[in-house]
PDB file of C-alpha atoms in Angstrom:
ATOM      1  CA  MET A  11     -11.604  12.538 -14.244  1.00 91.00           C
ATOM      2  CA  ALA A  12      -8.693  11.974 -12.253  1.00 97.00           C
ATOM      3  CA  ASP A  13      -5.682  13.932 -12.233  1.00 98.00           C
ATOM      4  CA  TYR A  14      -2.417  11.556 -14.284  1.00 98.00           C
ATOM      5  CA  ILE A  15       0.498  13.228 -12.610  1.00 98.00           C
ATOM      6  CA  ARG A  16       4.562  11.563 -14.071  1.00 98.00           C
ATOM      7  CA  ILE A  17       6.465  11.301 -11.378  1.00 98.00           C
ATOM      8  CA  HIS A  18      10.564   9.904 -11.190  1.00 98.00           C
ATOM      9  CA  PRO A  19      10.934   6.642  -9.798  1.00 97.00           C
ATOM     10  CA  GLU A  20      14.245   7.811  -8.007  1.00 96.00           C
ATOM     11  CA  ASN A  21      14.150  11.219  -7.668  1.00 97.00           C
ATOM     12  CA  PRO A  22      10.987  12.700  -6.386  1.00 98.00           C
ATOM     13  CA  GLN A  23       9.679  16.012  -7.404  1.00 98.00           C
ATOM     14  CA  GLU A  24       8.567  17.834  -4.425  1.00 97.00           C
ATOM     15  CA  LYS A  25       5.697  19.675  -6.409  1.00 98.00           C
ATOM     16  CA  ALA A  26       3.991  16.394  -7.341  1.00 98.00           C
ATOM     17  CA  ILE A  27       4.152  14.545  -4.468  1.00 98.00           C
ATOM     18  CA  ASP A  28       2.458  17.866  -3.055  1.00 98.00           C
ATOM     19  CA  GLN A  29       0.146  18.240  -5.617  1.00 98.00           C
ATOM     20  CA  VAL A  30      -0.627  14.044  -4.373  1.00 98.00           C
ATOM     21  CA  VAL A  31      -0.532  14.591  -0.297  1.00 98.00           C
ATOM     22  CA  LYS A  32      -3.229  16.980  -1.097  1.00 98.00           C
ATOM     23  CA  ILE A  33      -5.312  15.146  -2.914  1.00 98.00           C
ATOM     24  CA  LEU A  34      -5.279  12.655  -0.207  1.00 98.00           C
ATOM     25  CA  LYS A  35      -5.933  15.241   2.871  1.00 98.00           C
ATOM     26  CA  ASN A  36      -9.228  15.708   0.584  1.00 98.00           C
ATOM     27  CA  GLY A  37     -10.039  11.990   1.058  1.00 98.00           C
ATOM     28  CA  GLY A  38      -9.225  11.871  -2.379  1.00 98.00           C
ATOM     29  CA  LEU A  39      -8.135   7.802  -3.972  1.00 98.00           C
ATOM     30  CA  ILE A  40      -4.966   7.199  -5.687  1.00 98.00           C
ATOM     31  CA  ILE A  41      -3.804   5.038  -8.173  1.00 98.00           C
ATOM     32  CA  TYR A  42       0.700   5.379  -6.643  1.00 98.00           C
ATOM     33  CA  PRO A  43       3.549   2.797  -8.243  1.00 97.00           C
ATOM     34  CA  SER A  44       5.376   0.447  -5.550  1.00 96.00           C
ATOM     35  CA  ASP A  45       8.343  -2.034  -5.163  1.00 96.00           C
ATOM     36  CA  THR A  46       5.825  -4.775  -6.824  1.00 95.00           C
ATOM     37  CA  VAL A  47       2.296  -3.956  -8.171  1.00 95.00           C
ATOM     38  CA  TYR A  48       0.190  -0.667  -8.588  1.00 95.00           C
ATOM     39  CA  GLY A  49      -1.853  -0.213  -5.668  1.00 96.00           C
ATOM     40  CA  LEU A  50      -4.576   1.495  -4.573  1.00 97.00           C
ATOM     41  CA  GLY A  51      -4.949   3.637  -1.708  1.00 97.00           C
ATOM     42  CA  CYS A  52      -6.093   6.623   1.074  1.00 98.00           C
ATOM     43  CA  ASP A  53      -5.339   8.420   4.086  1.00 98.00           C
ATOM     44  CA  ILE A  54      -5.550   6.120   6.586  1.00 96.00           C
ATOM     45  CA  THR A  55      -7.795   8.714   8.761  1.00 96.00           C
ATOM     46  CA  ASN A  56      -9.764   9.919   6.246  1.00 97.00           C
ATOM     47  CA  ILE A  57     -13.105   7.415   7.091  1.00 96.00           C
ATOM     48  CA  LYS A  58     -15.352   8.958   4.516  1.00 97.00           C
ATOM     49  CA  ALA A  59     -12.230   8.132   1.737  1.00 97.00           C
ATOM     50  CA  MET A  60     -11.679   4.543   3.193  1.00 97.00           C
ATOM     51  CA  GLU A  61     -15.224   3.604   2.834  1.00 97.00           C
ATOM     52  CA  LYS A  62     -14.961   4.982  -1.096  1.00 96.00           C
ATOM     53  CA  LEU A  63     -11.703   2.658  -0.897  1.00 96.00           C
ATOM     54  CA  ALA A  64     -14.077  -0.296   0.122  1.00 95.00           C
ATOM     55  CA  ARG A  65     -17.080   0.540  -2.143  1.00 95.00           C
ATOM     56  CA  ILE A  66     -14.939   0.555  -4.956  1.00 93.00           C
ATOM     57  CA  LYS A  67     -14.000  -3.032  -4.163  1.00 91.00           C
ATOM     58  CA  GLY A  68     -17.010  -4.393  -3.549  1.00 91.00           C
ATOM     59  CA  VAL A  69     -16.294  -5.267   0.061  1.00 92.00           C
ATOM     60  CA  LYS A  70     -18.314  -3.482   2.908  1.00 93.00           C
ATOM     61  CA  LEU A  71     -14.872  -1.760   4.852  1.00 93.00           C
ATOM     62  CA  GLU A  72     -15.559  -3.526   8.197  1.00 91.00           C
ATOM     63  CA  LYS A  73     -14.895  -7.022   6.446  1.00 91.00           C
ATOM     64  CA  SER A  74     -11.886  -5.252   3.766  1.00 93.00           C
ATOM     65  CA  GLN A  75      -8.194  -5.908   4.789  1.00 92.00           C
ATOM     66  CA  PHE A  76      -6.936  -2.806   3.618  1.00 96.00           C
ATOM     67  CA  SER A  77      -2.440  -3.175   4.420  1.00 96.00           C
ATOM     68  CA  ILE A  78      -1.272  -0.105   5.566  1.00 96.00           C
ATOM     69  CA  VAL A  79       2.034   1.647   3.669  1.00 97.00           C
ATOM     70  CA  CYS A  80       4.743   3.170   6.427  1.00 96.00           C
ATOM     71  CA  ASN A  81       7.386   4.878   5.123  1.00 94.00           C
ATOM     72  CA  ASP A  82       9.801   2.552   7.902  1.00 93.00           C
ATOM     73  CA  LEU A  83       8.794   0.745  10.499  1.00 93.00           C
ATOM     74  CA  SER A  84       8.531   4.075  13.264  1.00 89.00           C
ATOM     75  CA  HIS A  85       4.612   3.495  12.660  1.00 84.00           C
ATOM     76  CA  LEU A  86       4.928  -0.135  14.007  1.00 87.00           C
ATOM     77  CA  SER A  87       3.900   0.394  17.746  1.00 85.00           C
ATOM     78  CA  GLN A  88       1.454   2.727  16.956  1.00 89.00           C
ATOM     79  CA  TYR A  89       0.013   0.383  14.918  1.00 93.00           C
ATOM     80  CA  THR A  90       0.368  -2.734  15.555  1.00 95.00           C
ATOM     81  CA  LEU A  91       0.945  -4.872  19.519  1.00 95.00           C
ATOM     82  CA  PRO A  92       4.468  -5.015  20.854  1.00 94.00           C
ATOM     83  CA  ILE A  93       7.115  -7.596  18.788  1.00 94.00           C
ATOM     84  CA  ASP A  94       9.818  -9.907  19.783  1.00 93.00           C
ATOM     85  CA  ASN A  95      13.542  -9.303  19.438  1.00 94.00           C
ATOM     86  CA  SER A  96      13.434 -11.639  17.241  1.00 95.00           C
ATOM     87  CA  THR A  97      10.498 -10.737  14.560  1.00 95.00           C
ATOM     88  CA  PHE A  98      11.274  -7.285  14.575  1.00 95.00           C
ATOM     89  CA  LYS A  99      15.083  -8.999  13.172  1.00 96.00           C
ATOM     90  CA  ILE A 100      13.089  -9.917  10.736  1.00 97.00           C
ATOM     91  CA  LEU A 101      11.025  -7.090   9.401  1.00 97.00           C
ATOM     92  CA  LYS A 102      14.178  -5.066   9.613  1.00 96.00           C
ATOM     93  CA  ARG A 103      16.860  -7.020   7.638  1.00 97.00           C
ATOM     94  CA  ALA A 104      13.111  -7.581   4.969  1.00 98.00           C
ATOM     95  CA  LEU A 105      11.668  -3.641   4.781  1.00 97.00           C
ATOM     96  CA  PRO A 106      11.629  -2.194   2.850  1.00 97.00           C
ATOM     97  CA  GLY A 107      11.097  -4.653   0.040  1.00 98.00           C
ATOM     98  CA  PRO A 108       8.500  -6.066  -1.395  1.00 98.00           C
ATOM     99  CA  PHE A 109       6.724  -8.072   1.622  1.00 98.00           C
ATOM    100  CA  THR A 110       3.606  -7.303   3.507  1.00 97.00           C
ATOM    101  CA  PHE A 111       3.532  -8.376   7.323  1.00 97.00           C
ATOM    102  CA  VAL A 112       0.591  -9.813   9.062  1.00 97.00           C
ATOM    103  CA  MET A 113       0.562  -8.755  12.511  1.00 97.00           C
ATOM    104  CA  ASN A 114      -0.774  -8.533  16.193  1.00 96.00           C
ATOM    105  CA  ALA A 115      -3.287  -4.761  15.918  1.00 95.00           C
ATOM    106  CA  SER A 116      -2.946  -2.902  18.505  1.00 93.00           C
ATOM    107  CA  ARG A 117      -6.599  -0.567  19.944  1.00 90.00           C
ATOM    108  CA  SER A 118      -4.839   2.649  18.295  1.00 89.00           C
ATOM    109  CA  LEU A 119      -5.485   1.718  14.972  1.00 90.00           C
ATOM    110  CA  PRO A 120      -7.771   4.654  12.820  1.00 92.00           C
ATOM    111  CA  ILE A 121     -10.947   4.129  13.125  1.00 91.00           C
ATOM    112  CA  ALA A 122     -11.466   2.468  10.361  1.00 93.00           C
ATOM    113  CA  TYR A 123      -9.857  -0.172  11.070  1.00 92.00           C
ATOM    114  CA  LYS A 124     -11.863  -0.492  14.960  1.00 88.00           C
ATOM    115  CA  GLY A 125     -11.751  -4.106  15.453  1.00 89.00           C
ATOM    116  CA  LYS A 126      -9.350  -5.464  13.793  1.00 93.00           C
ATOM    117  CA  LYS A 127      -7.095  -8.253  15.437  1.00 95.00           C
ATOM    118  CA  THR A 128      -4.627  -8.106  12.558  1.00 96.00           C
ATOM    119  CA  VAL A 129      -3.098  -5.659   9.851  1.00 96.00           C
ATOM    120  CA  GLY A 130      -0.937  -5.441   7.694  1.00 97.00           C
ATOM    121  CA  ILE A 131       2.418  -3.741   7.311  1.00 97.00           C
ATOM    122  CA  ARG A 132       3.889  -2.964   3.857  1.00 97.00           C
ATOM    123  CA  VAL A 133       7.139  -1.013   4.173  1.00 97.00           C
ATOM    124  CA  PRO A 134       7.550  -0.623   0.093  1.00 97.00           C
ATOM    125  CA  ASP A 135      11.408  -0.137  -1.554  1.00 97.00           C
ATOM    126  CA  HIS A 136      10.169   2.502  -3.490  1.00 98.00           C
ATOM    127  CA  ALA A 137      10.953   6.630  -3.226  1.00 98.00           C
ATOM    128  CA  VAL A 138       7.496   7.667  -3.906  1.00 98.00           C
ATOM    129  CA  PRO A 139       4.895   6.189  -2.007  1.00 98.00           C
ATOM    130  CA  GLN A 140       7.720   6.343   0.840  1.00 97.00           C
ATOM    131  CA  MET A 141       8.801   9.863   0.455  1.00 98.00           C
ATOM    132  CA  ILE A 142       4.127  10.379   0.224  1.00 98.00           C
ATOM    133  CA  VAL A 143       3.883   8.978   3.508  1.00 97.00           C
ATOM    134  CA  GLU A 144       6.252  10.733   4.565  1.00 97.00           C
ATOM    135  CA  LYS A 145       4.699  14.322   3.289  1.00 97.00           C
ATOM    136  CA  LEU A 146       1.380  13.275   4.465  1.00 97.00           C
ATOM    137  CA  GLY A 147       2.483  12.185   8.496  1.00 96.00           C
ATOM    138  CA  ASN A 148       0.585   9.344   9.058  1.00 95.00           C
ATOM    139  CA  PRO A 149       0.403   5.970   6.734  1.00 96.00           C
ATOM    140  CA  ILE A 150      -2.419   4.413   3.495  1.00 97.00           C
ATOM    141  CA  ALA A 151      -4.525   2.076   3.626  1.00 97.00           C
ATOM    142  CA  SER A 152      -3.572   0.259   0.360  1.00 96.00           C
ATOM    143  CA  THR A 153      -4.302  -2.672  -2.087  1.00 94.00           C
ATOM    144  CA  SER A 154      -3.637  -3.996  -5.230  1.00 89.00           C
ATOM    145  CA  ILE A 155      -5.139  -2.938  -8.486  1.00 88.00           C
ATOM    146  CA  TYR A 156      -6.107  -6.216  -9.976  1.00 76.00           C
ATOM    147  CA  ASP A 157      -6.732  -6.734 -13.853  1.00 71.00           C
ATOM    148  CA  GLU A 158      -9.666  -8.294 -15.282  1.00 70.00           C
ATOM    149  CA  ASP A 159      -7.988 -10.021 -17.765  1.00 66.00           C
ATOM    150  CA  GLU A 160      -7.377 -14.377 -16.751  1.00 64.00           C
ATOM    151  CA  ILE A 161      -4.734 -14.111 -18.006  1.00 66.00           C
ATOM    152  CA  VAL A 162      -2.908 -10.959 -16.712  1.00 70.00           C
ATOM    153  CA  GLU A 163      -3.278 -10.558 -13.513  1.00 75.00           C
ATOM    154  CA  TYR A 164      -1.866  -7.442 -12.916  1.00 82.00           C
ATOM    155  CA  THR A 165      -1.980  -3.715 -15.381  1.00 86.00           C
ATOM    156  CA  THR A 166       1.587  -2.726 -16.115  1.00 93.00           C
ATOM    157  CA  ASP A 167       1.314  -0.168 -17.857  1.00 94.00           C
ATOM    158  CA  PRO A 168       0.495   3.445 -15.768  1.00 95.00           C
ATOM    159  CA  GLU A 169      -1.467   4.860 -18.747  1.00 95.00           C
ATOM    160  CA  LEU A 170      -3.594   2.183 -19.489  1.00 94.00           C
ATOM    161  CA  ILE A 171      -4.527   1.692 -15.524  1.00 95.00           C
ATOM    162  CA  PHE A 172      -5.854   5.665 -16.605  1.00 96.00           C
ATOM    163  CA  GLU A 173      -8.104   4.657 -18.833  1.00 94.00           C
ATOM    164  CA  LYS A 174      -9.410   2.359 -16.703  1.00 94.00           C
ATOM    165  CA  TRP A 175      -9.819   4.343 -13.098  1.00 95.00           C
ATOM    166  CA  GLU A 176      -9.867   7.446 -14.087  1.00 96.00           C
ATOM    167  CA  LYS A 177     -13.255   7.617 -13.505  1.00 96.00           C
ATOM    168  CA  LEU A 178     -13.683   6.256 -10.025  1.00 96.00           C
ATOM    169  CA  VAL A 179     -10.279   7.996  -8.681  1.00 97.00           C
ATOM    170  CA  ASP A 180      -8.544  10.659  -7.789  1.00 98.00           C
ATOM    171  CA  ALA A 181      -4.956  10.301  -8.881  1.00 98.00           C
ATOM    172  CA  VAL A 182      -2.897   8.168 -10.758  1.00 98.00           C
ATOM    173  CA  ILE A 183       0.611   8.305 -11.077  1.00 98.00           C
ATOM    174  CA  ASP A 184       2.527   7.414 -14.048  1.00 98.00           C
ATOM    175  CA  SER A 185       6.552   6.216 -12.668  1.00 98.00           C
ATOM    176  CA  GLY A 186       7.091   4.359 -15.078  1.00 97.00           C
ATOM    177  CA  TYR A 187       5.757   0.477 -15.853  1.00 95.00           C
ATOM    178  CA  GLY A 188       5.471  -2.117 -12.860  1.00 94.00           C
ATOM    179  CA  ASP A 189       5.669  -5.076 -11.533  1.00 93.00           C
ATOM    180  CA  ASN A 190       2.874  -7.498 -12.180  1.00 92.00           C
ATOM    181  CA  ILE A 191       3.983 -10.196  -8.950  1.00 93.00           C
ATOM    182  CA  ALA A 192       2.912  -9.044  -5.743  1.00 93.00           C
ATOM    183  CA  SER A 193       4.221  -8.497  -2.916  1.00 96.00           C
ATOM    184  CA  THR A 194       5.222 -11.741  -0.051  1.00 97.00           C
ATOM    185  CA  VAL A 195       2.290 -12.051   2.297  1.00 97.00           C
ATOM    186  CA  VAL A 196       3.851 -12.949   5.778  1.00 98.00           C
ATOM    187  CA  ASP A 197       1.477 -14.158   8.617  1.00 97.00           C
ATOM    188  CA  MET A 198       4.124 -13.114  11.680  1.00 97.00           C
ATOM    189  CA  THR A 199       1.105 -13.408  14.470  1.00 96.00           C
ATOM    190  CA  ASP A 200       2.719 -16.775  15.359  1.00 93.00           C
ATOM    191  CA  GLY A 201       6.127 -17.859  13.991  1.00 93.00           C
ATOM    192  CA  VAL A 202       6.650 -16.808  10.252  1.00 96.00           C
ATOM    193  CA  GLU A 203       4.128 -18.631   7.476  1.00 97.00           C
ATOM    194  CA  VAL A 204       3.947 -17.798   4.563  1.00 97.00           C
ATOM    195  CA  LEU A 205       0.578 -16.775   2.984  1.00 96.00           C
ATOM    196  CA  ARG A 206       0.733 -15.790  -0.690  1.00 95.00           C
ATOM    197  CA  GLU A 207       4.359 -15.778  -2.087  1.00 95.00           C
ATOM    198  CA  GLY A 208       4.922 -12.840  -3.908  1.00 95.00           C
ATOM    199  CA  LYS A 209       7.629 -11.150  -5.402  1.00 96.00           C
ATOM    200  CA  GLY A 210      10.146 -11.231  -2.488  1.00 96.00           C
ATOM    201  CA  ASP A 211      11.827 -14.869  -0.639  1.00 97.00           C
ATOM    202  CA  ILE A 212      10.694 -14.728   3.368  1.00 97.00           C
ATOM    203  CA  GLU A 213      14.079 -17.015   3.685  1.00 96.00           C
ATOM    204  CA  ASP A 214      16.101 -14.734   2.536  1.00 96.00           C
ATOM    205  CA  TYR A 215      15.558 -12.770   5.775  1.00 96.00           C
ATOM    206  CA  LEU A 216      15.264 -15.426   8.191  1.00 93.00           C
TER     207      LEU A 216
END
């Protein structure tokens, strides 16, 4: 059964974050809060955890499109091809924020991303995932947790999330109610193209 870990959304308790990081380092899966919806994530460097994440989502790992959650833009040069100044300025203005930016992938991505031409980069404006990534020492792979209800697209109550996911993951973080609008997905591989309208309006940052 998963651990149910309460963490303050603005002032995360270090001990609780350390508990989450330990779970991730041991190949565990976590459900965590963000500035949009609750997400499902694991350590991007742990291939077994990545395979488990893919299984839960019902996809083959090589066909998966898991975004990479960073705590700032310092990982860009490691995981994406070089970007021009105008693109970097947009990212710097928009992040941290409710966006997933699709970028051209570099060859130094972890093995689970091998062969991918593009990668989604996310820097949530939320202290909990930022601190988790910082203490883990590398980003986490992430995907949204959809609700099976046809009307409610995303579950916002962490207690209900725990009830549904407790046997599938290793930890559910409760940082209060989540949002029910996902991130805006923006393709930056050739200009600026919105692939999915979400919580953020990219026009505000162009």
